[in-house]
mmCIF file with all atom_site columns, C-alpha atoms in Angstrom:
data_model
loop_
_atom_site.group_PDB
_atom_site.id
_atom_site.type_symbol
_atom_site.label_atom_id
_atom_site.label_alt_id
_atom_site.label_comp_id
_atom_site.label_asym_id
_atom_site.label_entity_id
_atom_site.label_seq_id
_atom_site.pdbx_PDB_ins_code
_atom_site.Cartn_x
_atom_site.Cartn_y
_atom_site.Cartn_z
_atom_site.occupancy
_atom_site.B_iso_or_equiv
_atom_site.pdbx_formal_charge
_atom_site.auth_seq_id
_atom_site.auth_comp_id
_atom_site.auth_asym_id
_atom_site.auth_atom_id
_atom_site.pdbx_PDB_model_num
ATOM 1   C CA . MET A 1 1   ? 295.669 149.235 -7.250  1.00 86.00 ? 599 MET A CA 1
ATOM 2   C CA . TRP A 1 2   ? 294.076 148.316 -3.929  1.00 86.00 ? 600 TRP A CA 1
ATOM 3   C CA . THR A 1 3   ? 290.605 148.740 -2.453  1.00 85.00 ? 601 THR A CA 1
ATOM 4   C CA . ASP A 1 4   ? 289.114 147.551 0.800   1.00 81.00 ? 602 ASP A CA 1
ATOM 5   C CA . PRO A 1 5   ? 285.395 147.804 0.170   1.00 80.00 ? 603 PRO A CA 1
ATOM 6   C CA . PHE A 1 6   ? 284.450 144.464 -1.384  1.00 79.00 ? 604 PHE A CA 1
ATOM 7   C CA . THR A 1 7   ? 281.463 146.195 -2.949  1.00 81.00 ? 605 THR A CA 1
ATOM 8   C CA . VAL A 1 8   ? 283.704 148.533 -4.954  1.00 83.00 ? 606 VAL A CA 1
ATOM 9   C CA . LEU A 1 9   ? 285.753 145.588 -6.172  1.00 82.00 ? 607 LEU A CA 1
ATOM 10  C CA . CYS A 1 10  ? 282.545 143.917 -7.390  1.00 82.00 ? 608 CYS A CA 1
ATOM 11  C CA . TRP A 1 11  ? 281.498 147.082 -9.220  1.00 83.00 ? 609 TRP A CA 1
ATOM 12  C CA . ILE A 1 12  ? 284.880 147.437 -10.940 1.00 84.00 ? 610 ILE A CA 1
ATOM 13  C CA . GLN A 1 13  ? 285.076 143.789 -11.984 1.00 81.00 ? 611 GLN A CA 1
ATOM 14  C CA . ASN A 1 14  ? 281.466 143.523 -13.146 1.00 78.00 ? 612 ASN A CA 1
ATOM 15  C CA . ASP A 1 15  ? 280.214 144.091 -16.688 1.00 77.00 ? 613 ASP A CA 1
ATOM 16  C CA . LYS A 1 16  ? 276.648 144.948 -15.699 1.00 78.00 ? 614 LYS A CA 1
ATOM 17  C CA . PRO A 1 17  ? 275.782 148.657 -15.842 1.00 80.00 ? 615 PRO A CA 1
ATOM 18  C CA . CYS A 1 18  ? 275.414 150.294 -12.427 1.00 81.00 ? 616 CYS A CA 1
ATOM 19  C CA . LYS A 1 19  ? 273.310 153.219 -11.349 1.00 82.00 ? 617 LYS A CA 1
ATOM 20  C CA . GLN A 1 20  ? 274.491 156.458 -12.919 1.00 83.00 ? 618 GLN A CA 1
ATOM 21  C CA . TYR A 1 21  ? 276.373 157.945 -9.947  1.00 83.00 ? 619 TYR A CA 1
ATOM 22  C CA . ILE A 1 22  ? 278.366 154.717 -9.599  1.00 86.00 ? 620 ILE A CA 1
ATOM 23  C CA . GLN A 1 23  ? 278.777 153.920 -13.293 1.00 88.00 ? 621 GLN A CA 1
ATOM 24  C CA . ARG A 1 24  ? 280.547 157.184 -14.121 1.00 89.00 ? 622 ARG A CA 1
ATOM 25  C CA . ARG A 1 25  ? 283.235 156.502 -11.555 1.00 88.00 ? 623 ARG A CA 1
ATOM 26  C CA . VAL A 1 26  ? 283.513 152.828 -12.483 1.00 87.00 ? 624 VAL A CA 1
ATOM 27  C CA . ASP A 1 27  ? 283.907 153.808 -16.158 1.00 89.00 ? 625 ASP A CA 1
ATOM 28  C CA . GLN A 1 28  ? 286.697 156.235 -15.238 1.00 89.00 ? 626 GLN A CA 1
ATOM 29  C CA . ILE A 1 29  ? 288.456 153.605 -13.146 1.00 88.00 ? 627 ILE A CA 1
ATOM 30  C CA . GLN A 1 30  ? 288.174 150.954 -15.862 1.00 87.00 ? 628 GLN A CA 1
ATOM 31  C CA . LYS A 1 31  ? 289.379 153.406 -18.509 1.00 88.00 ? 629 LYS A CA 1
ATOM 32  C CA . LEU A 1 32  ? 292.354 154.677 -16.505 1.00 90.00 ? 630 LEU A CA 1
ATOM 33  C CA . VAL A 1 33  ? 293.468 151.479 -14.803 1.00 86.00 ? 631 VAL A CA 1
ATOM 34  C CA . GLY A 1 34  ? 291.529 148.452 -15.992 1.00 77.00 ? 632 GLY A CA 1
ATOM 35  C CA . GLU A 1 35  ? 289.543 146.051 -13.890 1.00 77.00 ? 633 GLU A CA 1
ATOM 36  C CA . ASP A 1 36  ? 292.222 143.332 -13.797 1.00 81.00 ? 634 ASP A CA 1
ATOM 37  C CA . LYS A 1 37  ? 294.723 145.558 -11.951 1.00 85.00 ? 635 LYS A CA 1
ATOM 38  C CA . TRP A 1 38  ? 292.686 145.763 -8.739  1.00 86.00 ? 636 TRP A CA 1
ATOM 39  C CA . MET A 1 39  ? 293.510 143.856 -5.566  1.00 85.00 ? 637 MET A CA 1
ATOM 40  C CA . PHE A 1 40  ? 291.561 143.476 -2.347  1.00 84.00 ? 638 PHE A CA 1
ATOM 41  C CA . CYS A 1 41  ? 292.976 144.929 0.874   1.00 85.00 ? 639 CYS A CA 1
ATOM 42  C CA . PRO A 1 42  ? 291.062 143.807 3.973   1.00 84.00 ? 640 PRO A CA 1
ATOM 43  C CA . GLY A 1 43  ? 290.032 146.738 6.158   1.00 82.00 ? 641 GLY A CA 1
ATOM 44  C CA . GLN A 1 44  ? 292.296 145.747 9.039   1.00 82.00 ? 642 GLN A CA 1
ATOM 45  C CA . PHE A 1 45  ? 295.334 146.197 6.736   1.00 85.00 ? 643 PHE A CA 1
ATOM 46  C CA . ASN A 1 46  ? 294.165 149.458 5.148   1.00 86.00 ? 644 ASN A CA 1
ATOM 47  C CA . ILE A 1 47  ? 296.447 152.124 6.574   1.00 85.00 ? 645 ILE A CA 1
ATOM 48  C CA . ALA A 1 48  ? 294.268 154.875 5.141   1.00 83.00 ? 646 ALA A CA 1
ATOM 49  C CA . ASP A 1 49  ? 291.700 153.929 7.799   1.00 84.00 ? 647 ASP A CA 1
ATOM 50  C CA . LEU A 1 50  ? 294.031 154.267 10.800  1.00 84.00 ? 648 LEU A CA 1
ATOM 51  C CA . HIS A 1 51  ? 292.529 157.616 11.794  1.00 81.00 ? 649 HIS A CA 1
ATOM 52  C CA . SER A 1 52  ? 289.000 156.168 11.783  1.00 82.00 ? 650 SER A CA 1
ATOM 53  C CA . ARG A 1 53  ? 290.178 153.432 14.151  1.00 83.00 ? 651 ARG A CA 1
ATOM 54  C CA . GLY A 1 54  ? 291.261 156.015 16.724  1.00 86.00 ? 652 GLY A CA 1
ATOM 55  C CA . CYS A 1 55  ? 294.894 156.559 15.762  1.00 86.00 ? 653 CYS A CA 1
ATOM 56  C CA . SER A 1 56  ? 295.950 160.073 16.768  1.00 88.00 ? 654 SER A CA 1
ATOM 57  C CA . GLY A 1 57  ? 298.037 162.419 14.645  1.00 87.00 ? 655 GLY A CA 1
ATOM 58  C CA . ALA A 1 58  ? 300.980 161.983 17.022  1.00 89.00 ? 656 ALA A CA 1
ATOM 59  C CA . ALA A 1 59  ? 300.730 158.197 16.634  1.00 88.00 ? 657 ALA A CA 1
ATOM 60  C CA . LEU A 1 60  ? 300.532 158.489 12.828  1.00 87.00 ? 658 LEU A CA 1
ATOM 61  C CA . VAL A 1 61  ? 303.820 160.399 12.759  1.00 88.00 ? 659 VAL A CA 1
ATOM 62  C CA . LYS A 1 62  ? 305.472 157.448 14.514  1.00 90.00 ? 660 LYS A CA 1
ATOM 63  C CA . ASN A 1 63  ? 303.710 154.784 12.427  1.00 88.00 ? 661 ASN A CA 1
ATOM 64  C CA . ASP A 1 64  ? 306.081 153.229 9.876   1.00 89.00 ? 662 ASP A CA 1
ATOM 65  C CA . GLU A 1 65  ? 303.222 151.713 7.850   1.00 88.00 ? 663 GLU A CA 1
ATOM 66  C CA . TRP A 1 66  ? 301.646 155.147 7.401   1.00 87.00 ? 664 TRP A CA 1
ATOM 67  C CA . PHE A 1 67  ? 304.732 156.295 5.498   1.00 89.00 ? 665 PHE A CA 1
ATOM 68  C CA . HIS A 1 68  ? 305.823 153.048 3.809   1.00 88.00 ? 666 HIS A CA 1
ATOM 69  C CA . GLY A 1 69  ? 302.637 151.048 3.285   1.00 86.00 ? 667 GLY A CA 1
ATOM 70  C CA . PRO A 1 70  ? 301.312 147.837 4.805   1.00 88.00 ? 668 PRO A CA 1
ATOM 71  C CA . LYS A 1 71  ? 303.892 145.213 5.789   1.00 89.00 ? 669 LYS A CA 1
ATOM 72  C CA . PHE A 1 72  ? 302.371 142.595 3.462   1.00 89.00 ? 670 PHE A CA 1
ATOM 73  C CA . LEU A 1 73  ? 303.487 144.642 0.418   1.00 89.00 ? 671 LEU A CA 1
ATOM 74  C CA . LYS A 1 74  ? 307.090 143.850 1.295   1.00 91.00 ? 672 LYS A CA 1
ATOM 75  C CA . LEU A 1 75  ? 306.309 140.109 1.055   1.00 91.00 ? 673 LEU A CA 1
ATOM 76  C CA . SER A 1 76  ? 306.012 138.063 -2.112  1.00 92.00 ? 674 SER A CA 1
ATOM 77  C CA . GLU A 1 77  ? 302.673 138.271 -3.936  1.00 89.00 ? 675 GLU A CA 1
ATOM 78  C CA . GLU A 1 78  ? 301.561 134.818 -2.771  1.00 89.00 ? 676 GLU A CA 1
ATOM 79  C CA . ASN A 1 79  ? 301.535 136.244 0.776   1.00 89.00 ? 677 ASN A CA 1
ATOM 80  C CA . TRP A 1 80  ? 299.340 139.196 -0.137  1.00 89.00 ? 678 TRP A CA 1
ATOM 81  C CA . PRO A 1 81  ? 295.685 139.172 0.927   1.00 85.00 ? 679 PRO A CA 1
ATOM 82  C CA . LYS A 1 82  ? 293.521 137.174 -1.452  1.00 80.00 ? 680 LYS A CA 1
ATOM 83  C CA . HIS A 1 83  ? 290.320 138.330 -3.096  1.00 74.00 ? 681 HIS A CA 1
ATOM 84  C CA . PRO A 1 84  ? 287.462 137.199 -0.902  1.00 69.00 ? 682 PRO A CA 1
ATOM 85  C CA . ARG A 1 85  ? 285.289 134.508 -2.350  1.00 63.00 ? 683 ARG A CA 1
ATOM 86  C CA . ARG A 1 86  ? 282.122 136.065 -3.585  1.00 57.00 ? 684 ARG A CA 1
ATOM 87  C CA . ASN A 1 87  ? 279.380 134.521 -1.566  1.00 55.00 ? 685 ASN A CA 1
ATOM 88  C CA . GLY A 1 88  ? 275.788 135.073 -2.586  1.00 55.00 ? 686 GLY A CA 1
ATOM 89  C CA . ALA A 1 89  ? 274.911 137.633 0.098   1.00 57.00 ? 687 ALA A CA 1
ATOM 90  C CA . GLU A 1 90  ? 277.924 139.912 -0.417  1.00 57.00 ? 688 GLU A CA 1
ATOM 91  C CA . SER A 1 91  ? 277.669 139.814 -4.195  1.00 58.00 ? 689 SER A CA 1
ATOM 92  C CA . GLU A 1 92  ? 273.936 140.467 -3.994  1.00 62.00 ? 690 GLU A CA 1
ATOM 93  C CA . ILE A 1 93  ? 274.517 143.556 -1.869  1.00 59.00 ? 691 ILE A CA 1
ATOM 94  C CA . ALA A 1 94  ? 277.299 144.779 -4.164  1.00 60.00 ? 692 ALA A CA 1
ATOM 95  C CA . LEU A 1 95  ? 275.307 144.206 -7.314  1.00 63.00 ? 693 LEU A CA 1
ATOM 96  C CA . SER A 1 96  ? 272.110 145.732 -5.906  1.00 63.00 ? 694 SER A CA 1
ATOM 97  C CA . GLU A 1 97  ? 273.375 149.004 -7.379  1.00 59.00 ? 695 GLU A CA 1
ATOM 98  C CA . THR A 1 98  ? 273.340 147.608 -10.905 1.00 61.00 ? 696 THR A CA 1
ATOM 99  C CA . VAL A 1 99  ? 270.620 148.653 -13.282 1.00 60.00 ? 697 VAL A CA 1
ATOM 100 C CA . LYS A 1 100 ? 268.071 145.883 -13.617 1.00 54.00 ? 698 LYS A CA 1
ATOM 101 C CA . SER A 1 101 ? 266.890 146.863 -17.087 1.00 51.00 ? 699 SER A CA 1
ATOM 102 C CA . VAL A 1 102 ? 267.285 149.649 -19.582 1.00 50.00 ? 700 VAL A CA 1
ATOM 103 C CA . ASN A 1 103 ? 264.505 152.214 -19.442 1.00 52.00 ? 701 ASN A CA 1
ATOM 104 C CA . LYS A 1 104 ? 262.368 151.591 -22.529 1.00 49.00 ? 702 LYS A CA 1
ATOM 105 C CA . SER A 1 105 ? 261.114 155.183 -22.681 1.00 50.00 ? 703 SER A CA 1
ATOM 106 C CA . THR A 1 106 ? 264.725 156.391 -22.863 1.00 53.00 ? 704 THR A CA 1
ATOM 107 C CA . THR A 1 107 ? 265.408 153.931 -25.672 1.00 52.00 ? 705 THR A CA 1
ATOM 108 C CA . HIS A 1 108 ? 262.310 155.109 -27.530 1.00 53.00 ? 706 HIS A CA 1
ATOM 109 C CA . SER A 1 109 ? 263.190 158.785 -27.029 1.00 55.00 ? 707 SER A CA 1
ATOM 110 C CA . LEU A 1 110 ? 266.688 158.231 -28.374 1.00 54.00 ? 708 LEU A CA 1
ATOM 111 C CA . ALA A 1 111 ? 265.307 156.363 -31.383 1.00 56.00 ? 709 ALA A CA 1
ATOM 112 C CA . VAL A 1 112 ? 262.942 159.257 -32.128 1.00 54.00 ? 710 VAL A CA 1
ATOM 113 C CA . LEU A 1 113 ? 265.808 161.743 -31.836 1.00 52.00 ? 711 LEU A CA 1
ATOM 114 C CA . GLU A 1 114 ? 267.977 159.616 -34.136 1.00 52.00 ? 712 GLU A CA 1
ATOM 115 C CA . LYS A 1 115 ? 265.201 159.508 -36.785 1.00 54.00 ? 713 LYS A CA 1
ATOM 116 C CA . LYS A 1 116 ? 264.792 163.293 -36.614 1.00 50.00 ? 714 LYS A CA 1
ATOM 117 C CA . HIS A 1 117 ? 268.497 164.017 -36.747 1.00 48.00 ? 715 HIS A CA 1
ATOM 118 C CA . THR A 1 118 ? 267.933 166.615 -39.431 1.00 52.00 ? 716 THR A CA 1
ATOM 119 C CA . THR A 1 119 ? 266.090 168.845 -36.952 1.00 56.00 ? 717 THR A CA 1
ATOM 120 C CA . VAL A 1 120 ? 267.548 167.730 -33.609 1.00 57.00 ? 718 VAL A CA 1
ATOM 121 C CA . SER A 1 121 ? 271.150 166.591 -33.350 1.00 63.00 ? 719 SER A CA 1
ATOM 122 C CA . VAL A 1 122 ? 271.664 163.952 -30.670 1.00 62.00 ? 720 VAL A CA 1
ATOM 123 C CA . GLY A 1 123 ? 275.203 165.284 -30.303 1.00 63.00 ? 721 GLY A CA 1
ATOM 124 C CA . LYS A 1 124 ? 273.793 168.557 -28.989 1.00 66.00 ? 722 LYS A CA 1
ATOM 125 C CA . VAL A 1 125 ? 271.764 166.693 -26.357 1.00 73.00 ? 723 VAL A CA 1
ATOM 126 C CA . VAL A 1 126 ? 274.244 163.993 -25.325 1.00 77.00 ? 724 VAL A CA 1
ATOM 127 C CA . ASP A 1 127 ? 277.938 163.507 -26.081 1.00 79.00 ? 725 ASP A CA 1
ATOM 128 C CA . CYS A 1 128 ? 277.582 159.986 -27.485 1.00 77.00 ? 726 CYS A CA 1
ATOM 129 C CA . HIS A 1 129 ? 281.358 159.553 -27.874 1.00 78.00 ? 727 HIS A CA 1
ATOM 130 C CA . ARG A 1 130 ? 281.789 159.470 -24.092 1.00 82.00 ? 728 ARG A CA 1
ATOM 131 C CA . TYR A 1 131 ? 280.210 156.001 -23.975 1.00 82.00 ? 729 TYR A CA 1
ATOM 132 C CA . SER A 1 132 ? 281.778 152.720 -25.049 1.00 84.00 ? 730 SER A CA 1
ATOM 133 C CA . SER A 1 133 ? 278.490 151.148 -26.126 1.00 82.00 ? 731 SER A CA 1
ATOM 134 C CA . ARG A 1 134 ? 274.876 152.024 -26.776 1.00 79.00 ? 732 ARG A CA 1
ATOM 135 C CA . THR A 1 135 ? 273.837 150.194 -23.608 1.00 81.00 ? 733 THR A CA 1
ATOM 136 C CA . ARG A 1 136 ? 276.096 152.415 -21.498 1.00 82.00 ? 734 ARG A CA 1
ATOM 137 C CA . LEU A 1 137 ? 274.799 155.484 -23.325 1.00 78.00 ? 735 LEU A CA 1
ATOM 138 C CA . LEU A 1 138 ? 271.232 154.500 -22.515 1.00 77.00 ? 736 LEU A CA 1
#
């Protein structure tokens, strides 16, 4: 699997929980593919972006890479683009979407619901089985 936004690669390969709208997609990706299967494709090699760089439809029809993939994929893996080194600034930007701490009021509310499970079933409020850990649930 290939991605060109470095930020997305950081999210996929990071164990810290992200904000909800990101975490759901990251969870799906990690469940379906796994974080170790992802490679980095620099933007200049990403053929999916040809149209945003001004390539017309007529030019796309004549573009061999559009139909067969980037040329580097035909080379041996050691010639493929490498993961960029994570410098502090890029990683900081990527990980700015992670959740800094678990909301204590949510934790308390869940604990109260768990204690009163005879009157309120947590399963009716949240499908707990959709989460791999309590931290992700919270």
